[in-house]
Coordinates of C-alpha atoms and ligand atoms in Angstrom, one line a residue:
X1 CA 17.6 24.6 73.8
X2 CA 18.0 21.0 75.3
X3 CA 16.1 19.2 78.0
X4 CA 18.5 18.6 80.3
X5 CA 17.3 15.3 81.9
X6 CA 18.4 13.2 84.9
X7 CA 17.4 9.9 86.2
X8 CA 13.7 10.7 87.6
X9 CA 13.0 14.0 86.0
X10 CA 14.0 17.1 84.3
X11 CA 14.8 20.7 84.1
X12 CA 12.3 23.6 83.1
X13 CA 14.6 26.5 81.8
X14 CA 12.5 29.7 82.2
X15 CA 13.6 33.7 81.8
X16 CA 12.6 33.9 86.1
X17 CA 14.3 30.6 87.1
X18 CA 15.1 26.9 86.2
X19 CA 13.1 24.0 88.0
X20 CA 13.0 20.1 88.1
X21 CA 10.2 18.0 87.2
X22 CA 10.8 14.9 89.4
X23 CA 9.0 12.3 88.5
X24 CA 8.1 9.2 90.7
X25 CA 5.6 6.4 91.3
X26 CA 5.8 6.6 95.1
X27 CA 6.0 9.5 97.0
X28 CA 2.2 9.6 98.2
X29 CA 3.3 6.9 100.9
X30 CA 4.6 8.0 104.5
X31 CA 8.6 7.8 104.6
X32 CA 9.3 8.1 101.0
X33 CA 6.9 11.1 101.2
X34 CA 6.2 14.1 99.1
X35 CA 7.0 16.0 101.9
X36 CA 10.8 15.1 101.2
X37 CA 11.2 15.9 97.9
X38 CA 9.6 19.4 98.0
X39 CA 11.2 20.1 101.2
X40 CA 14.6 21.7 99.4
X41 CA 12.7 23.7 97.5
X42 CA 10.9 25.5 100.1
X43 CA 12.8 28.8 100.6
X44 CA 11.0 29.9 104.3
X45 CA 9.2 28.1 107.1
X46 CA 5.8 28.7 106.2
X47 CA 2.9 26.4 104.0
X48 CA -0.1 26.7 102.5
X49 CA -0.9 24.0 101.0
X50 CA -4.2 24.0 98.1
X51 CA -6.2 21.4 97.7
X52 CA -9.9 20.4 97.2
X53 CA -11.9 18.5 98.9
X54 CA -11.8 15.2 96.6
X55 CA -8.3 15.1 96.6
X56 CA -7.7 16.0 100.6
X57 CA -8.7 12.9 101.5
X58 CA -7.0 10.6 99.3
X59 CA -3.2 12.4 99.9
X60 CA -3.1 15.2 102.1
X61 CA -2.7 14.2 105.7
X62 CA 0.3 12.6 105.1
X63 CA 2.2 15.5 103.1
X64 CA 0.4 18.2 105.7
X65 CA 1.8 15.6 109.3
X66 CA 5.1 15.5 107.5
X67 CA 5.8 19.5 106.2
X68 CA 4.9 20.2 109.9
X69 CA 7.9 18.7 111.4
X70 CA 9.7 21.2 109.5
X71 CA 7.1 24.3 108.7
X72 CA 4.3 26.4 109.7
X73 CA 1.4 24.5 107.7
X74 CA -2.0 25.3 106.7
X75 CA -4.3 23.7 104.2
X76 CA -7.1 25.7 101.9
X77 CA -9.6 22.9 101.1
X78 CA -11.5 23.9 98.3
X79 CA -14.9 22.8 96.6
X80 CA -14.1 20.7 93.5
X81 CA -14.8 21.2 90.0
X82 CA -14.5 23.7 87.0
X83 CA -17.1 25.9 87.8
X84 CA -15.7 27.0 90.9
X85 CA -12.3 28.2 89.0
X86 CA -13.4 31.7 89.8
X87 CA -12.4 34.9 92.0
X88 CA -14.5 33.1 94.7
X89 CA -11.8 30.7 95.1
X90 CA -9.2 32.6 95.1
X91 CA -10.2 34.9 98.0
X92 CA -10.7 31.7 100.0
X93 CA -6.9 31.3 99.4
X94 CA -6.3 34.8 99.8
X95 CA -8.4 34.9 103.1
X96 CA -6.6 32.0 104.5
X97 CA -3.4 33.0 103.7
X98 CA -4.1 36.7 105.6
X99 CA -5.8 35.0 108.6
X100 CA -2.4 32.9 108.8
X101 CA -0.7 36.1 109.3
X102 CA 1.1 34.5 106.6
X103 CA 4.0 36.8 104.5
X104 CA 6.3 36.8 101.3
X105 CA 8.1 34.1 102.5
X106 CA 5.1 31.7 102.1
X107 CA 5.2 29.2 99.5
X108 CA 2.1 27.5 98.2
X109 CA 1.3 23.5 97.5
X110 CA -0.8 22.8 94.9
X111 CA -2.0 19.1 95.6
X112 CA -4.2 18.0 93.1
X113 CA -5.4 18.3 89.0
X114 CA -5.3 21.1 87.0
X115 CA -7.8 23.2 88.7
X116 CA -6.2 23.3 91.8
X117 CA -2.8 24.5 90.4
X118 CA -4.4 27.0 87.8
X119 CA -5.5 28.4 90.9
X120 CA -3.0 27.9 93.3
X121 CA -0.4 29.7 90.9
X122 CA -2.5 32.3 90.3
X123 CA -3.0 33.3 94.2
X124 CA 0.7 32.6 94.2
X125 CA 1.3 35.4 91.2
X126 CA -1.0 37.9 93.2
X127 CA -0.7 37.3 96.6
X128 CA 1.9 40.1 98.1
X129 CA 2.9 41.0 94.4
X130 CA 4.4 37.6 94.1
X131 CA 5.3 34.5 96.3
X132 CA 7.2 30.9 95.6
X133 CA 5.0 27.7 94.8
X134 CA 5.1 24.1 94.2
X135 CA 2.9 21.9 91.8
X136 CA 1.9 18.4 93.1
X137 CA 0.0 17.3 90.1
X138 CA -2.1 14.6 90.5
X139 CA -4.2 13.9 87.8
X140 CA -2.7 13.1 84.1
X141 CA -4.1 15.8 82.5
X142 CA -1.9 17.8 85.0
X143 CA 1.0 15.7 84.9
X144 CA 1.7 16.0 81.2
X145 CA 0.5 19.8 80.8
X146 CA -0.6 22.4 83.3
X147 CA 1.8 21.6 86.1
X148 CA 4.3 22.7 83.1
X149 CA 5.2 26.0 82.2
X150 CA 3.5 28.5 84.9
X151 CA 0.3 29.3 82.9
X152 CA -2.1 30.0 86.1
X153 CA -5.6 31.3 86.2
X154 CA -9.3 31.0 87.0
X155 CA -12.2 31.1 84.4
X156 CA -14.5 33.9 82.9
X157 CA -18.1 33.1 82.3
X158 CA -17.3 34.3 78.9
X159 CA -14.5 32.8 79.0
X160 CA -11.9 29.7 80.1
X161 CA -8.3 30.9 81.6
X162 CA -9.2 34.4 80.8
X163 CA -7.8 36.3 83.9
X164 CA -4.5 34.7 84.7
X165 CA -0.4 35.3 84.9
X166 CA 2.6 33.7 83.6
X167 CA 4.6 32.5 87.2
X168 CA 6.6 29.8 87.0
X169 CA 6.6 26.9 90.0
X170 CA 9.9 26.1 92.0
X171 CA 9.2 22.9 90.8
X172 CA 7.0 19.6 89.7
X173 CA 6.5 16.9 91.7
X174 CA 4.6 14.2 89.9
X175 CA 3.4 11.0 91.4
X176 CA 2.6 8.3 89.3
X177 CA 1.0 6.3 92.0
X178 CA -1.5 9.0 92.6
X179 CA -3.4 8.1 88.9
X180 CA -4.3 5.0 91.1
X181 CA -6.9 6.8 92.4
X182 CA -7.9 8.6 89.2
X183 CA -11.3 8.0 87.7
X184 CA -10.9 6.3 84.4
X185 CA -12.6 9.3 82.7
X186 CA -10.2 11.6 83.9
X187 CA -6.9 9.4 82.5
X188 CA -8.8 9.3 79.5
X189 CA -9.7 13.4 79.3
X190 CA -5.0 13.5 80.1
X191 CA -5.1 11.5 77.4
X192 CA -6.2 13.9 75.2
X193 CA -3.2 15.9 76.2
X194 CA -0.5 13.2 75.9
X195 CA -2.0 12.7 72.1
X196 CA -1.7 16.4 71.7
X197 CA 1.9 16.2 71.9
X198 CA 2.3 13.8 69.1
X199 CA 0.0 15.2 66.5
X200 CA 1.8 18.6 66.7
X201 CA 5.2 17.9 67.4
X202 CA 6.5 13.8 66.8
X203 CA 4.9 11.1 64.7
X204 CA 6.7 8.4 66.3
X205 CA 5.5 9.3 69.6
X206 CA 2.3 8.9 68.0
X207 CA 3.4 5.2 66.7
X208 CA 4.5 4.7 69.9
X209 CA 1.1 5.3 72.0
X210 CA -0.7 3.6 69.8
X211 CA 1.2 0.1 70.7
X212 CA 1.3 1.3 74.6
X213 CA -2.1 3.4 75.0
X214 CA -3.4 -0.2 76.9
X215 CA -0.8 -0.6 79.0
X216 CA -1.7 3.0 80.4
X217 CA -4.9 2.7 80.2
X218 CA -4.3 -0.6 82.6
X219 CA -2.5 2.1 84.8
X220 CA 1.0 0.8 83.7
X221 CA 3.1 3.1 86.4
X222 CA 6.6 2.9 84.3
X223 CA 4.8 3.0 80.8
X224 CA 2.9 6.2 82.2
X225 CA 6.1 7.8 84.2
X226 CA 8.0 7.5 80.4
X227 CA 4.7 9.2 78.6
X228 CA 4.7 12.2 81.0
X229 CA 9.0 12.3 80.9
X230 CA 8.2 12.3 76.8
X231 CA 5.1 15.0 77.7
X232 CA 7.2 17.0 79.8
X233 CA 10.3 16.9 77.6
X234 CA 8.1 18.4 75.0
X235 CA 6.7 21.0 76.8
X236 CA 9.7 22.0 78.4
X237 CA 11.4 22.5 75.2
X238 CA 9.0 24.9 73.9
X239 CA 8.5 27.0 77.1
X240 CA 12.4 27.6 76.9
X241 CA 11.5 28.9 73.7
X242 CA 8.6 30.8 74.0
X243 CA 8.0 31.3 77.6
X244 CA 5.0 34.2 77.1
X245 CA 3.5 32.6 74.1
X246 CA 4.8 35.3 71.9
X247 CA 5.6 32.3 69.0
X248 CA 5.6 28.1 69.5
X249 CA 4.0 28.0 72.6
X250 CA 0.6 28.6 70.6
X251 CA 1.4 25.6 69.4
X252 CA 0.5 23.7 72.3
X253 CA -3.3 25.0 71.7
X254 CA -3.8 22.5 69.2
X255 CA -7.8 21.5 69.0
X256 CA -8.3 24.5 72.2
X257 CA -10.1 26.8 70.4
X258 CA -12.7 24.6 69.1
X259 CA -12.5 22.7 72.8
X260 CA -12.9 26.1 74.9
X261 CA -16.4 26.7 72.3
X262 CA -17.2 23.6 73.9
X263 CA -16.3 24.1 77.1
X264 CA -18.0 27.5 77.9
X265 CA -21.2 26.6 75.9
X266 CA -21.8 23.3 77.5
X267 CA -21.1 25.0 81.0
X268 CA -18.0 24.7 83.1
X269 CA -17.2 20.7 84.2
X270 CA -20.1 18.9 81.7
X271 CA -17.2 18.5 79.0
X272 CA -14.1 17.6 80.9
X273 CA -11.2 19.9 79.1
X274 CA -9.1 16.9 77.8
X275 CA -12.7 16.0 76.3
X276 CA -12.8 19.0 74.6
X277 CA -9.9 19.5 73.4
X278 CA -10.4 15.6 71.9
X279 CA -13.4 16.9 69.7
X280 CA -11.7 20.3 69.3
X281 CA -8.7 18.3 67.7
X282 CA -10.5 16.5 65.5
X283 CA -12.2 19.8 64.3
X284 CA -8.8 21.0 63.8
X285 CA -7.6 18.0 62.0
X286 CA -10.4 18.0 59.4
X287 CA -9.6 21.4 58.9
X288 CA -6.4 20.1 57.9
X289 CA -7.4 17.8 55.6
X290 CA -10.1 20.7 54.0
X291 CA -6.6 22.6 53.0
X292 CA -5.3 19.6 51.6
X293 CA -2.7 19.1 54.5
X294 CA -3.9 16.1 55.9
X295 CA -5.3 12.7 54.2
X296 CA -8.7 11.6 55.2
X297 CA -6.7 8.6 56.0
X298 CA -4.0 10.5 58.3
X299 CA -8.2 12.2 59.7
X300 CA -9.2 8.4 60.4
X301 CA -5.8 7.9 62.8
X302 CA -6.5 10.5 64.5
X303 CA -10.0 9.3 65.2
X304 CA -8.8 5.6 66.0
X305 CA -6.8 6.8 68.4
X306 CA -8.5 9.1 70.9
X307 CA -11.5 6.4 70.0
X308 CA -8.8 4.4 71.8
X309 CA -8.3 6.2 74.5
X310 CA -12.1 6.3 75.3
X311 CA -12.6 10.0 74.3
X312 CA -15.2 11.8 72.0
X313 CA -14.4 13.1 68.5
X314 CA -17.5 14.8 67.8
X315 CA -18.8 17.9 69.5
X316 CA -21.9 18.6 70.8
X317 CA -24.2 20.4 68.8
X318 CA -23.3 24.5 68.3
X319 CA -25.0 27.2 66.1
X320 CA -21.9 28.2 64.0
X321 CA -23.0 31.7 64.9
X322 CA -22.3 31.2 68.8
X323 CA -19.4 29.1 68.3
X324 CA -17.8 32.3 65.8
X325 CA -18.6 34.6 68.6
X326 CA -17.2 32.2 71.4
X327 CA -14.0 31.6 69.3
X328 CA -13.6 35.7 68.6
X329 CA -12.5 35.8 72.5
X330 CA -9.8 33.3 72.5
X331 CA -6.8 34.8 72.9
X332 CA -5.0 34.0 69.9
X333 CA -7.2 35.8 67.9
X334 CA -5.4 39.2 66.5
X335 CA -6.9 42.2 64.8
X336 CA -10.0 40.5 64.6
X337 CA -8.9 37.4 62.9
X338 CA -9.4 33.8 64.5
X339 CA -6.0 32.0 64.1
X340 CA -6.3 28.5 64.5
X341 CA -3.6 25.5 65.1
X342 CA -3.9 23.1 62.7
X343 CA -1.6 20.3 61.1
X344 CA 0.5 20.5 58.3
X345 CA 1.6 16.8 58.7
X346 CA 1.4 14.5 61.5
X347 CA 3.7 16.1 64.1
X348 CA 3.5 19.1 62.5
X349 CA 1.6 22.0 63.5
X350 CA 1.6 25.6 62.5
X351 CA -0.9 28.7 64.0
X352 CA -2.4 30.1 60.9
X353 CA -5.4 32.2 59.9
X354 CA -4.7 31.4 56.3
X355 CA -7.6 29.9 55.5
X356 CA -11.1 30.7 53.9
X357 CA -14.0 31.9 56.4
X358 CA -16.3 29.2 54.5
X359 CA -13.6 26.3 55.5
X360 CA -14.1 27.0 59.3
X361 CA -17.9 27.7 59.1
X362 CA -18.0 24.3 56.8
X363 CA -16.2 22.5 59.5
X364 CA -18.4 23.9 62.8
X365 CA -21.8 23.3 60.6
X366 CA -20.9 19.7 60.3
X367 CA -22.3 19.7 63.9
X368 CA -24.5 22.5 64.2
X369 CA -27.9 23.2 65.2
Ligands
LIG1 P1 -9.3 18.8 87.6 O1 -8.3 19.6 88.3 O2 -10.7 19.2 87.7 O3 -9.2 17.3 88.2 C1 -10.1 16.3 87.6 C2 -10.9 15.6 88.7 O4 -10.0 14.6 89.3 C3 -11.3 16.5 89.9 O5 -12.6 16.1 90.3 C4 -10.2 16.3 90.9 O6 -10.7 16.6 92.2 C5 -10.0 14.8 90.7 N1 -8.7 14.3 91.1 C6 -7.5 14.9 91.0 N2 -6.5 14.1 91.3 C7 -7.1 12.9 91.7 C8 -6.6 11.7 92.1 N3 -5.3 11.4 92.2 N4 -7.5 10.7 92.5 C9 -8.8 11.0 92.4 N5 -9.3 12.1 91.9 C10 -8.5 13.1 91.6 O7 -8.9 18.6 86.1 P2 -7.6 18.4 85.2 O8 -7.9 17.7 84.0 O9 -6.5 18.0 86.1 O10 -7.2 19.9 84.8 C11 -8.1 20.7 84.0 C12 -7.8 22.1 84.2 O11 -6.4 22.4 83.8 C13 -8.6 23.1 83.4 O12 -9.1 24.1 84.2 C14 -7.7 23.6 82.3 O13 -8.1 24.8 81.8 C15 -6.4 23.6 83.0 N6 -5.2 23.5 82.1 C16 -4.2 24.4 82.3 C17 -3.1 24.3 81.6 C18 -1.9 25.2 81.9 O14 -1.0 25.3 81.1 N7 -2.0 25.9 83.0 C19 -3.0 23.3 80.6 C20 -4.0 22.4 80.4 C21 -5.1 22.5 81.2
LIG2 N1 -1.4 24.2 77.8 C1 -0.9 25.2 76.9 C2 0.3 25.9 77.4 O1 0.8 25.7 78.5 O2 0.8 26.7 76.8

């Protein structure tokens, strides 16, 4: 199914509802606000808007003064970082959310990165059986993927995203003006995601960052706003598609299951998860090239690029033995088989477990213990 698009955004067709992805590069400001542009799409009177506490001070008193002209606000501040993407969180939402007195007509803000509206969506799924919420992505990372799609959830210690729903936002509201704020590593671990895109599913778009990856790297706010419209394009496509990740949707995993080995053996927040998935893609891709899909040429790209974009392309160091059993919980593995995206071509992926044990242990030894 098409995209549709309009002038600063797009629309998410799901099975539960359709929403826009508005797209902007100054709403954080007072009177243009953020406030304005999610107003519409709040069905009751009352707020809670999710944050953490890195974020709150950099764009939440504005939003929070201005949804109270019109709403009953209140704000859940919570600690930052990937290690507290856990149940501990979410009863802090929970918690404020009952001492509110707060009911199904609530809907939830998520203002910041990916944690945040992981989380936020998740409490949103749960809370009451189910309640309406908005994503106010405001890192990259977030921008171009988890805002997208309604994938929401906290971590395992076993494992990343592993308790979690499908529930879809009433819509996206991404600032472009907010990456101003970003920490250059951060842009960097989006990166990872906006490369994604154009190693599984276009080539050109691939040509295409590699002649504008500086300007967005120099925080470029039009050249970024047209790489997240191009991100967002692509993701929408495939969650019209494939809205439970019964199919395509897998797709978008590309380098994850080598990145989430690195993730939950390094511990939560040392390897950011666009880092991750960077080496994780690179695993993927000289997977690739092991089946003959790839040139070590096409391999060397790849590199180049996320070497561009500041990023690592080699792992840390893993016995092959843990990373097998760290990989046996991700959650594209079925009847006991690891299934792995990897790339036919450039801008071509397919989820396979057609390939020999050896190939995959020969890939994770390269940087093994
Ligand atoms: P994050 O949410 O941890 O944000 C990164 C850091 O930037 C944090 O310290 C945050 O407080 C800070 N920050 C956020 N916005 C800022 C701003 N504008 N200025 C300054 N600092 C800011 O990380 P992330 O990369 O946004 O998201 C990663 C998470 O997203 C992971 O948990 C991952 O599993 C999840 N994810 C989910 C999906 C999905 O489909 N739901 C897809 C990809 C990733
Ligand atoms: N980030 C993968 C997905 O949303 O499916």
């Amino acid at each position: 199914m098409a995209v549709p698009l309009f002038h600063n955004g797009l629309m998410v067709h799901t099975q539960s509802h359709d929403y826009p992805i508005v797209i902007t590069e100054n709403s954080a400001i007072k009177n243009n606000s953020m406030a304005k542009q999610i107003a519409p799409h709040i069905g009751g009177r009352q707020v809670l808007i999710v944050t953490n506490d890195t974020v709150a001070p950099l764009y939440l008193k504005v939003l929070e003064e201005e949804l109270t002209e019109q709403f009953t606000v209140k704000v859940c501040v919570l600690p930052d970082g990937e290690q507290y993407k856990n149940q501990t969180s979410i009863n802090q939402i929970y918690d404020t959310l009952m001492a509110s007195h707060f009911n199904r007509d609530v809907t939830l803000v998520a203002l910041g990165g990916g944690v945040v509206g992981d989380m936020t969506g998740f409490a949103a799924a749960s809370f009451m059986r189910g309640v309406n919420f908005i994503q106010i992505p405001t890192t990259l990372l977030s921008q171009v993927d988890s805002s997208v799609g309604g994938k929401t959830g906290i971590n395992h210690a076993q494992g990343k995203n592993m308790i979690g729903a499908f529930w879809q936002p009433q819509m996206v509201l991404a600032d472009m003006s907010t990456l101003k704020t970003l920490p250059a590593r951060e842009l960097s671990a989006g990166l990872a995601e906006v490369i994604k895109y154009a190693l599984i599913m276009d080539a050109d778009f691939l040509t295409w960052l590699e002649a504008n990856l500086p300007a967005m790297m120099a925080l470029d706010l039009a050249i970024l706003g047209e790489a997240v419209k191009r991100c967002c394009q692509y993701k929408a496509d495939i969650v019209a598609k494939d809205e439970r990740e019964s199919g395509v949707r897998a797709l978008l995993n590309f380098g994850h299951t080598f990145g989430h080995v690195i993730e939950t053996h390094e511990g939560y927040g040392n390897w950011l998860h666009g880092e991750a998935v960077a080496a994780g893609m690179v695993q993927a891709a000289e997977l690739s090239q092991k089946l003959g899909w790839l040139t070590v040429e096409e391999v060397v790209r790849i590199k180049r690029i996320l070497t561009l974009a500041n990023l690592p392309i080699t792992p840390p160091s893993i016995d092959v033995q843990t990373a097998l059993s760290l990989m046996g919980h991700d959650k594209k593995v079925k009847h006991g088989q690891i299934r792995l995206i990897l790339l036919k071509s450039l801008g071509d992926a397919v989820l396979t477990n057609d390939f020999d044990a050896e190939i995959l242990t020969d890939v994770l030894s390269q940087h093994s213990t």
